[in-house]
Structure formats: C-alpha cells, structure tokens
Amino acid sequence: SGEIVGLVFLQVAGGSLERGLEPLGGVEGGGIALVEHSGNTVFEVGEKIHSEEADAGNSHGQSAVALKGEESVETSAHSGRGDYVVVFSPVKSVRWAVVIHSPMEQISAPIRSMVYQMLLGGLALLVVAGYITFRWSDAYARNAALLDEAARLNAELDDQRNRYWTILDSSADGLSLADSSRTILHVNSAMGRIIGLDSAENLIGRPVSVFREMLLPLLAEPETYVSNMAKLWEAPEAVGEFEVEFKDGRVFRVHSAAARSVYGEAIGRTLVFHDVTLDREVDRLKSEFVATVSHELRTPLASLLGFSELMLRRDLPDEKKKQFLEIIHGESSRLNALINDFLDIQRIESGRVVYDLRPHVLQEI
C-alpha cells in the first residue's frame, strides 16, 4: 500500500577496519590512522601525529591523493615531534585510507619490515573490507530486487484497485463502502446522483452521518431508513434489505451487508441502492390490468349466467328465447374477444406473437 513500515540500516566497514588496526598497536615513536573520504580521522593508534598534522592542514593533500583510489603513496613529513616517513595506503572499497607515520631515525631494516607487515595488514584489511563490501553489495542487490518486486506488486494492486473502482462507478446501482469507524471509503457516481451530488468524491473520507443528513430530507419516511440502518450497524455481521420511497416518487431497495477483509473478518459495511421504481410501476400496472380484465370478463359472464338461467327456469315465448339467445351469443363473442386480447398480451410479453404483415390503404384504416 506504499506505507512506510520500517527502516533498513546497513553498517559500513569502518568498524571492521578499526578492529583490524587496533591489535597492531602504534609504530614505535609513530602511529597508525584511519582516514575517511573527506580527510577526517576516524581512528588512530600510537602517537596522534596525523591528527596534529590534519589540524595544521599538512596532511590533507596526500590523503586526498590516496583517497582517489591510487596506489600507496610514501612521503616525508615534519612536525614538532620530528621528521617522519608517512605511508598512505588506500582502502578503495570505502574510499578511506590507512596512514602510517614512522619516525625517520627509526628507519632501519626491522622498522621497514614492520612497515611492510603493516602494509600487509592493511592489504588484509582491504581484503576484509572488500569481502564485507561484496556481502553488503550482494545484500543490497537482493534488497533492491525485493524493492523492485514490491514496487511491481504495488503497481499491480493500484491497477486492480482502479479497475475495481471503475467497475463500481459504472454500475447503475448506488454503492458505498464505510469502515468500522463509520468513515466513508468509497461512493460511486450513481449514489451521488441519487442524493443529488454532482461529485460523489466529496463524501470520501467523511462520516456516514454526512451522507445520512443529505439523504433523509429526500425520503418520504426517513425514520424507516434511520431505524433499519441503526440495527445493522449495531450487528456487524448482519445482512439487511428494505425499501425506501423518495418524495419525488422514486423507490429504492436498500441492501446492506458486512464488508470483509481477505481473512473474512468484518471491517465495515456496504450499502447498495437499487432503483425499483419501474418495477413498482409495472406491478401497479399489472394489478390495474388484472382488475380491469376481471371486471371486463365478469360483465359478459354475468349476462351469460343471467339470461341462460332465465331460459332454464322460465317458460318463455319463442320470440323472447330468441332475443335472450342473441344476447347470450353476443356476450359470448365479446368474452371470446377479451380472452383473445388477454392471450395476445401474454404472447407479446413472452415474444411469441405472430404478426400478419400485409399492405393496407392508410385512408381506409
């Protein structure tokens, strides 16, 4: 998710170099110093000659030469303590230098042998530092690979999340998601249109009470919505469904369920507004249609029953019987036409109607 969850610390090889130099001790009458890339003394054993020279500005030049990664530099120096032979040996992997000060009067075979031993020790330290640097580089490379993979996964998650929000925004149903602290995490465009907002994004990050205050003035019976949602918020695992009617005649089926994490635990609540206005209008029209058809069917049936009963129970003249039979026949034809019309409507709704397509003169029609 891009959040900072910690810090990675990598130890530079300086400490290892110090531990390697310390057992060597100082050169008799002189000293050994470890200088970092900017020329500052990091560690020094024996006489503090290099620190004194550094303070006087006499040794930075040679340190800089060695720190550029060139080969070991040997020169002479003078301080208040006397004349010295100074050897600068670079530690290329960390851009540091090992500086060895040897008193001039002590230069002899044993001293030179010791100096060379020191240099060999410096080379050994260089190998150690190189190994440490190699291991550090290897660890860095692995960490870099992990960071690259994490960045790739984050980009993939962002892409999936964007596609998910796009799908939600394209839905005709009003959708919203709030966390367990009742803070709105997402609202799609359809939900914004339902409550009359030009941009539903203004609700993201705000309490659900803000959404409720915008919705309630639009409802015909706001107390129904308040009561039902209060019960659902009190029971995090509950699933609820109810209908609300708006003052402008719109009717919505409201569905609310627990929003769950990938581990299945309830972390909030979803809210879906599905427009059933047309469904309710269709139901109303069907009810009216059934009532109308029932009335229309009952009228001819009443005539059929009434006149047939008269003919069965009364002794009527032939002329009257003929009249009643004509009425019965007419009502039967009317009833048959009504039933055929009703069946035609059923066939139209089911897509099974058969049309008789023929040319007609419009004036005659």
CSV table of C-alpha atoms in Angstrom, one decimal:
chain,number,residue,atom,x,y,z
A,1,SER,CA,0.0,0.0,0.0
A,2,GLY,CA,3.1,2.3,0.0
A,3,GLU,CA,3.1,2.8,3.7
A,4,ILE,CA,6.5,3.1,5.5
A,5,VAL,CA,6.7,0.2,7.9
A,6,GLY,CA,10.4,0.4,8.9
A,7,LEU,CA,13.9,1.4,8.1
A,8,VAL,CA,16.9,-0.6,6.8
A,9,PHE,CA,20.3,0.1,8.3
A,10,LEU,CA,23.5,-1.1,6.6
A,11,GLN,CA,26.7,-0.9,8.6
A,12,VAL,CA,29.8,0.4,6.7
A,13,ALA,CA,33.1,-1.4,7.0
A,14,GLY,CA,34.7,1.2,9.2
A,15,GLY,CA,34.2,-0.7,12.4
A,16,SER,CA,35.8,-3.8,11.0
A,17,LEU,CA,38.8,-1.7,9.8
A,18,GLU,CA,39.2,-0.2,13.3
A,19,ARG,CA,39.0,-3.6,14.9
A,20,GLY,CA,41.7,-4.8,12.5
A,21,LEU,CA,44.0,-1.9,13.2
A,22,GLU,CA,43.7,-1.8,17.0
A,23,PRO,CA,45.6,-5.1,17.7
A,24,LEU,CA,48.6,-3.8,15.6
A,25,GLY,CA,49.3,-1.0,18.1
A,26,GLY,CA,51.3,2.0,17.1
A,27,VAL,CA,54.6,2.2,15.3
A,28,GLU,CA,57.4,2.9,17.8
A,29,GLY,CA,57.5,6.7,18.1
A,30,GLY,CA,54.8,7.0,15.4
A,31,GLY,CA,51.3,6.0,14.8
A,32,ILE,CA,48.6,4.5,12.5
A,33,ALA,CA,45.5,6.4,11.5
A,34,LEU,CA,42.3,5.5,9.6
A,35,VAL,CA,41.1,8.5,7.4
A,36,GLU,CA,37.6,8.7,5.8
A,37,HIS,CA,36.9,10.0,2.3
A,38,SER,CA,36.6,13.7,3.4
A,39,GLY,CA,40.0,13.6,5.1
A,40,ASN,CA,38.8,13.4,8.7
A,41,THR,CA,40.5,11.0,11.1
A,42,VAL,CA,38.2,8.1,12.1
A,43,PHE,CA,40.6,6.1,14.3
A,44,GLU,CA,44.2,6.4,15.4
A,45,VAL,CA,46.5,4.3,17.5
A,46,GLY,CA,50.0,5.2,18.7
A,47,GLU,CA,51.1,8.8,18.5
A,48,LYS,CA,48.4,11.2,17.4
A,49,ILE,CA,50.7,12.7,14.7
A,50,HIS,CA,48.2,12.6,11.9
A,51,SER,CA,45.5,14.4,13.9
A,52,GLU,CA,48.0,17.1,14.7
A,53,GLU,CA,49.0,17.4,11.0
A,54,ALA,CA,45.4,17.4,9.9
A,55,ASP,CA,44.7,20.2,12.3
A,56,ALA,CA,47.6,22.1,10.8
A,57,GLY,CA,46.5,21.4,7.3
A,58,ASN,CA,49.7,19.5,6.4
A,59,SER,CA,48.3,16.0,5.5
A,60,HIS,CA,45.1,16.5,3.7
A,61,GLY,CA,46.8,16.7,0.3
A,62,GLN,CA,48.5,13.3,0.5
A,63,SER,CA,45.3,11.8,2.0
A,64,ALA,CA,43.3,13.2,-0.9
A,65,VAL,CA,45.7,11.5,-3.4
A,66,ALA,CA,45.4,8.2,-1.7
A,67,LEU,CA,41.6,8.6,-1.3
A,68,LYS,CA,41.2,9.0,-5.1
A,69,GLY,CA,41.9,5.3,-5.3
A,70,GLU,CA,45.6,5.4,-6.5
A,71,GLU,CA,48.3,3.2,-5.3
A,72,SER,CA,50.0,3.6,-1.9
A,73,VAL,CA,51.8,6.9,-1.5
A,74,GLU,CA,55.0,7.3,0.5
A,75,THR,CA,56.4,10.7,1.5
A,76,SER,CA,58.1,12.5,4.3
A,77,ALA,CA,56.7,15.0,6.8
A,78,HIS,CA,57.8,17.2,9.6
A,79,SER,CA,56.1,18.1,12.8
A,80,GLY,CA,57.0,19.4,16.2
A,81,ARG,CA,57.9,15.8,17.1
A,82,GLY,CA,60.5,15.5,14.3
A,83,ASP,CA,60.8,14.0,10.8
A,84,TYR,CA,58.6,11.1,9.7
A,85,VAL,CA,58.1,8.8,6.9
A,86,VAL,CA,54.4,8.7,6.0
A,87,VAL,CA,52.7,5.9,4.0
A,88,PHE,CA,49.2,6.5,2.7
A,89,SER,CA,47.5,3.2,1.7
A,90,PRO,CA,44.0,3.4,0.1
A,91,VAL,CA,41.1,1.2,1.0
A,92,LYS,CA,39.3,1.6,-2.3
A,93,SER,CA,36.1,-0.1,-1.5
A,94,VAL,CA,35.1,2.5,1.1
A,95,ARG,CA,37.3,5.4,-0.2
A,96,TRP,CA,39.2,5.5,3.1
A,97,ALA,CA,43.0,5.4,3.7
A,98,VAL,CA,45.3,3.8,6.2
A,99,VAL,CA,48.1,6.3,7.2
A,100,ILE,CA,51.3,5.1,8.9
A,101,HIS,CA,53.7,7.5,10.5
A,102,SER,CA,57.2,6.2,11.2
A,103,PRO,CA,60.0,8.2,12.8
A,104,MET,CA,62.8,8.9,10.3
A,105,GLU,CA,65.5,8.0,12.9
A,106,GLN,CA,63.9,4.6,13.4
A,107,ILE,CA,64.1,3.7,9.7
A,108,SER,CA,66.0,0.6,9.5
A,109,ALA,CA,65.5,-2.9,8.2
A,110,PRO,CA,63.5,-4.1,11.2
A,111,ILE,CA,61.4,-1.0,11.0
A,112,ARG,CA,60.8,-1.3,7.3
A,113,SER,CA,60.0,-4.9,7.8
A,114,MET,CA,57.4,-3.9,10.4
A,115,VAL,CA,56.1,-1.2,8.0
A,116,TYR,CA,55.7,-3.8,5.3
A,117,GLN,CA,53.9,-6.0,7.8
A,118,MET,CA,51.7,-3.1,8.5
A,119,LEU,CA,51.1,-2.7,4.8
A,120,LEU,CA,50.3,-6.4,4.5
A,121,GLY,CA,48.0,-5.9,7.4
A,122,GLY,CA,46.4,-3.0,5.5
A,123,LEU,CA,46.0,-5.3,2.5
A,124,ALA,CA,44.5,-7.9,4.7
A,125,LEU,CA,42.1,-5.3,6.0
A,126,LEU,CA,41.4,-4.3,2.4
A,127,VAL,CA,40.5,-7.9,1.6
A,128,VAL,CA,38.3,-8.0,4.6
A,129,ALA,CA,36.7,-4.7,3.7
A,130,GLY,CA,36.3,-5.9,0.1
A,131,TYR,CA,34.6,-9.0,1.4
A,132,ILE,CA,32.3,-7.0,3.6
A,133,THR,CA,31.6,-4.7,0.8
A,134,PHE,CA,30.9,-7.6,-1.5
A,135,ARG,CA,28.5,-9.1,1.0
A,136,TRP,CA,26.9,-5.7,1.6
A,137,SER,CA,26.6,-5.3,-2.2
A,138,ASP,CA,25.1,-8.7,-2.5
A,139,ALA,CA,22.6,-7.9,0.3
A,140,TYR,CA,21.9,-4.6,-1.3
A,141,ALA,CA,21.2,-6.2,-4.7
A,142,ARG,CA,18.8,-8.7,-3.0
A,143,ASN,CA,17.1,-5.9,-1.2
A,144,ALA,CA,16.9,-3.9,-4.4
A,145,ALA,CA,15.3,-6.8,-6.1
A,146,LEU,CA,12.8,-7.2,-3.3
A,147,LEU,CA,12.0,-3.5,-3.5
A,148,ASP,CA,11.6,-3.7,-7.3
A,149,GLU,CA,9.2,-6.7,-6.8
A,150,ALA,CA,7.3,-4.8,-4.1
A,151,ALA,CA,7.0,-1.8,-6.5
A,152,ARG,CA,5.7,-4.1,-9.2
A,153,LEU,CA,3.2,-5.6,-6.9
A,154,ASN,CA,2.1,-2.2,-5.6
A,155,ALA,CA,1.6,-1.0,-9.2
A,156,GLU,CA,-0.4,-4.2,-10.0
A,157,LEU,CA,-2.5,-3.6,-6.9
A,158,ASP,CA,-3.1,0.0,-7.9
A,159,ASP,CA,-4.2,-1.1,-11.3
A,160,GLN,CA,-6.6,-3.7,-9.9
A,161,ARG,CA,-8.0,-1.2,-7.4
A,162,ASN,CA,-8.5,1.4,-10.2
A,163,ARG,CA,-10.3,-1.2,-12.3
A,164,TYR,CA,-12.4,-2.2,-9.3
A,165,TRP,CA,-13.4,1.4,-8.6
A,166,THR,CA,-14.1,1.8,-12.4
A,167,ILE,CA,-16.5,-1.2,-12.3
A,168,LEU,CA,-18.2,0.2,-9.3
A,169,ASP,CA,-18.6,3.6,-10.8
A,170,SER,CA,-20.1,2.2,-14.0
A,171,SER,CA,-22.8,0.4,-12.0
A,172,ALA,CA,-26.4,1.8,-12.3
A,173,ASP,CA,-26.9,0.9,-8.6
A,174,GLY,CA,-25.8,3.3,-5.9
A,175,LEU,CA,-22.9,1.8,-4.0
A,176,SER,CA,-20.9,3.0,-0.9
A,177,LEU,CA,-18.4,1.4,1.4
A,178,ALA,CA,-17.6,2.5,5.0
A,179,ASP,CA,-15.2,1.1,7.5
A,180,SER,CA,-16.0,0.0,11.1
A,181,SER,CA,-15.4,3.5,12.4
A,182,ARG,CA,-18.2,4.7,10.0
A,183,THR,CA,-15.9,6.6,7.7
A,184,ILE,CA,-16.9,6.5,4.0
A,185,LEU,CA,-14.2,4.8,2.0
A,186,HIS,CA,-15.8,5.0,-1.4
A,187,VAL,CA,-19.0,6.2,-3.1
A,188,ASN,CA,-19.8,5.6,-6.7
A,189,SER,CA,-21.3,8.2,-9.2
A,190,ALA,CA,-24.7,6.6,-9.1
A,191,MET,CA,-25.0,7.0,-5.3
A,192,GLY,CA,-24.1,10.7,-5.8
A,193,ARG,CA,-26.8,11.2,-8.4
A,194,ILE,CA,-29.4,9.5,-6.1
A,195,ILE,CA,-28.9,12.1,-3.4
A,196,GLY,CA,-28.3,15.0,-5.9
A,197,LEU,CA,-24.5,15.4,-5.7
A,198,ASP,CA,-22.5,16.4,-8.8
A,199,SER,CA,-19.4,14.7,-7.4
A,200,ALA,CA,-19.7,11.8,-5.0
A,201,GLU,CA,-15.9,12.0,-4.3
A,202,ASN,CA,-16.7,14.9,-1.8
A,203,LEU,CA,-18.1,12.2,0.6
A,204,ILE,CA,-15.0,10.0,0.6
A,205,GLY,CA,-13.2,10.3,4.0
A,206,ARG,CA,-16.2,11.8,5.7
A,207,PRO,CA,-18.5,10.2,8.4
A,208,VAL,CA,-21.6,8.3,7.2
A,209,SER,CA,-23.7,10.8,9.1
A,210,VAL,CA,-22.9,13.4,6.4
A,211,PHE,CA,-24.4,11.0,3.8
A,212,ARG,CA,-27.4,10.4,6.1
A,213,GLU,CA,-28.1,14.1,6.6
A,214,MET,CA,-28.2,14.6,2.8
A,215,LEU,CA,-30.4,11.6,2.2
A,216,LEU,CA,-33.1,12.0,4.9
A,217,PRO,CA,-34.7,15.2,3.6
A,218,LEU,CA,-35.4,13.4,0.3
A,219,LEU,CA,-37.3,10.4,1.9
A,220,ALA,CA,-41.0,10.1,2.4
A,221,GLU,CA,-40.5,8.2,5.6
A,222,PRO,CA,-36.9,8.9,6.8
A,223,GLU,CA,-37.5,7.2,10.2
A,224,THR,CA,-37.7,3.8,8.4
A,225,TYR,CA,-34.2,4.3,7.0
A,226,VAL,CA,-32.7,5.5,10.3
A,227,SER,CA,-34.2,2.6,12.3
A,228,ASN,CA,-33.1,-0.1,9.9
A,229,MET,CA,-29.5,1.2,9.4
A,230,ALA,CA,-29.1,1.7,13.2
A,231,LYS,CA,-29.9,-2.0,13.7
A,232,LEU,CA,-27.5,-3.1,11.0
A,233,TRP,CA,-24.6,-1.0,12.4
A,234,GLU,CA,-25.2,-2.5,15.8
A,235,ALA,CA,-24.8,-6.0,14.4
A,236,PRO,CA,-21.6,-6.1,12.2
A,237,GLU,CA,-22.3,-9.5,10.7
A,238,ALA,CA,-26.0,-8.7,9.9
A,239,VAL,CA,-27.4,-8.6,6.4
A,240,GLY,CA,-30.4,-6.4,5.8
A,241,GLU,CA,-32.7,-5.4,3.0
A,242,PHE,CA,-35.6,-2.9,3.0
A,243,GLU,CA,-37.3,-0.4,0.7
A,244,VAL,CA,-37.3,3.4,0.9
A,245,GLU,CA,-39.5,5.8,-1.1
A,246,PHE,CA,-38.4,9.3,-2.1
A,247,LYS,CA,-40.7,12.2,-2.0
A,248,ASP,CA,-40.4,12.5,-5.8
A,249,GLY,CA,-41.8,9.0,-6.3
A,250,ARG,CA,-38.6,7.1,-6.7
A,251,VAL,CA,-38.4,3.8,-4.9
A,252,PHE,CA,-35.2,2.0,-3.9
A,253,ARG,CA,-34.4,-1.4,-2.5
A,254,VAL,CA,-31.6,-0.9,0.1
A,255,HIS,CA,-29.3,-3.8,0.7
A,256,SER,CA,-26.6,-3.7,3.3
A,257,ALA,CA,-24.0,-6.3,4.3
A,258,ALA,CA,-20.7,-6.6,6.2
A,259,ALA,CA,-17.6,-5.6,4.2
A,260,ARG,CA,-14.9,-8.3,4.8
A,261,SER,CA,-11.2,-8.4,4.6
A,262,VAL,CA,-9.2,-11.1,2.7
A,263,TYR,CA,-9.2,-13.0,6.0
A,264,GLY,CA,-13.0,-13.0,6.2
A,265,GLU,CA,-13.4,-10.6,9.2
A,266,ALA,CA,-15.9,-7.8,9.1
A,267,ILE,CA,-14.1,-4.5,8.6
A,268,GLY,CA,-17.1,-2.2,7.7
A,269,ARG,CA,-20.4,-2.1,5.8
A,270,THR,CA,-21.5,-1.9,2.2
A,271,LEU,CA,-24.6,-0.1,1.1
A,272,VAL,CA,-26.4,-0.7,-2.2
A,273,PHE,CA,-29.4,1.4,-3.5
A,274,HIS,CA,-31.2,-0.4,-6.3
A,275,ASP,CA,-33.8,1.6,-8.2
A,276,VAL,CA,-37.1,-0.4,-8.3
A,277,THR,CA,-39.3,2.5,-9.3
A,278,LEU,CA,-40.0,0.9,-12.7
A,279,ASP,CA,-40.6,-2.5,-11.1
A,280,ARG,CA,-43.2,-1.0,-8.8
A,281,GLU,CA,-44.8,0.9,-11.6
A,282,VAL,CA,-45.0,-2.4,-13.6
A,283,ASP,CA,-46.5,-4.2,-10.6
A,284,ARG,CA,-49.1,-1.4,-10.3
A,285,LEU,CA,-50.0,-1.5,-14.0
A,286,LYS,CA,-50.3,-5.3,-13.8
A,287,SER,CA,-52.6,-5.0,-10.8
A,288,GLU,CA,-54.7,-2.5,-12.6
A,289,PHE,CA,-54.7,-4.6,-15.7
A,290,VAL,CA,-55.8,-7.7,-13.8
A,291,ALA,CA,-58.5,-5.7,-12.0
A,292,THR,CA,-59.7,-4.3,-15.4
A,293,VAL,CA,-59.7,-7.6,-17.1
A,294,SER,CA,-61.5,-9.2,-14.2
A,295,HIS,CA,-64.2,-6.6,-14.4
A,296,GLU,CA,-64.5,-6.8,-18.2
A,297,LEU,CA,-64.7,-10.6,-18.0
A,298,ARG,CA,-67.3,-10.6,-15.2
A,299,THR,CA,-69.7,-8.3,-17.1
A,300,PRO,CA,-70.3,-10.7,-20.1
A,301,LEU,CA,-70.2,-13.7,-17.8
A,302,ALA,CA,-73.0,-12.1,-15.7
A,303,SER,CA,-75.1,-11.7,-18.8
A,304,LEU,CA,-74.5,-15.3,-19.9
A,305,LEU,CA,-75.4,-16.7,-16.5
A,306,GLY,CA,-78.4,-14.4,-16.1
A,307,PHE,CA,-80.1,-15.0,-19.5
A,308,SER,CA,-79.3,-18.7,-19.6
A,309,GLU,CA,-80.8,-19.1,-16.1
A,310,LEU,CA,-83.9,-17.3,-17.2
A,311,MET,CA,-84.3,-19.6,-20.2
A,312,LEU,CA,-83.8,-22.7,-18.0
A,313,ARG,CA,-86.2,-21.7,-15.2
A,314,ARG,CA,-89.0,-19.9,-17.0
A,315,ASP,CA,-91.3,-20.8,-19.7
A,316,LEU,CA,-90.7,-18.0,-22.2
A,317,PRO,CA,-92.2,-17.3,-25.6
A,318,ASP,CA,-90.2,-18.2,-28.6
A,319,GLU,CA,-89.6,-14.6,-29.5
A,320,LYS,CA,-88.2,-13.9,-26.0
A,321,LYS,CA,-86.0,-17.0,-26.2
A,322,LYS,CA,-84.6,-15.8,-29.5
A,323,GLN,CA,-83.8,-12.4,-28.0
A,324,PHE,CA,-82.1,-14.0,-25.0
A,325,LEU,CA,-80.1,-16.3,-27.2
A,326,GLU,CA,-78.9,-13.4,-29.3
A,327,ILE,CA,-77.8,-11.6,-26.1
A,328,ILE,CA,-76.0,-14.8,-24.9
A,329,HIS,CA,-74.3,-15.2,-28.3
A,330,GLY,CA,-73.2,-11.5,-28.4
A,331,GLU,CA,-71.8,-11.7,-24.8
A,332,SER,CA,-70.0,-15.0,-25.7
A,333,SER,CA,-68.4,-13.3,-28.7
A,334,ARG,CA,-67.4,-10.3,-26.5
A,335,LEU,CA,-66.0,-12.7,-23.9
A,336,ASN,CA,-64.1,-14.6,-26.5
A,337,ALA,CA,-62.6,-11.4,-27.9
A,338,LEU,CA,-61.5,-10.3,-24.4
A,339,ILE,CA,-59.8,-13.6,-23.8
A,340,ASN,CA,-58.0,-13.4,-27.1
A,341,ASP,CA,-56.8,-9.9,-26.3
A,342,PHE,CA,-55.5,-11.1,-23.0
A,343,LEU,CA,-53.7,-14.0,-24.6
A,344,ASP,CA,-52.3,-11.6,-27.2
A,345,ILE,CA,-50.8,-9.6,-24.4
A,346,GLN,CA,-49.2,-12.7,-22.9
A,347,ARG,CA,-47.8,-13.7,-26.3
A,348,ILE,CA,-46.4,-10.1,-26.7
A,349,GLU,CA,-44.7,-10.2,-23.3
A,350,SER,CA,-43.2,-13.7,-24.0
A,351,GLY,CA,-42.1,-12.7,-27.5
A,352,ARG,CA,-44.2,-15.4,-29.2
A,353,VAL,CA,-46.6,-13.1,-31.0
A,354,VAL,CA,-47.1,-13.8,-34.8
A,355,TYR,CA,-47.6,-10.8,-37.0
A,356,ASP,CA,-49.7,-10.8,-40.2
A,357,LEU,CA,-47.9,-8.2,-42.3
A,358,ARG,CA,-49.9,-7.0,-45.3
A,359,PRO,CA,-50.2,-3.8,-47.3
A,360,HIS,CA,-53.0,-1.5,-46.2
A,361,VAL,CA,-54.5,1.7,-47.5
A,362,LEU,CA,-54.0,4.2,-44.7
A,363,GLN,CA,-57.1,6.2,-45.6
A,364,GLU,CA,-59.3,3.1,-45.1
A,365,ILE,CA,-57.7,2.4,-41.8
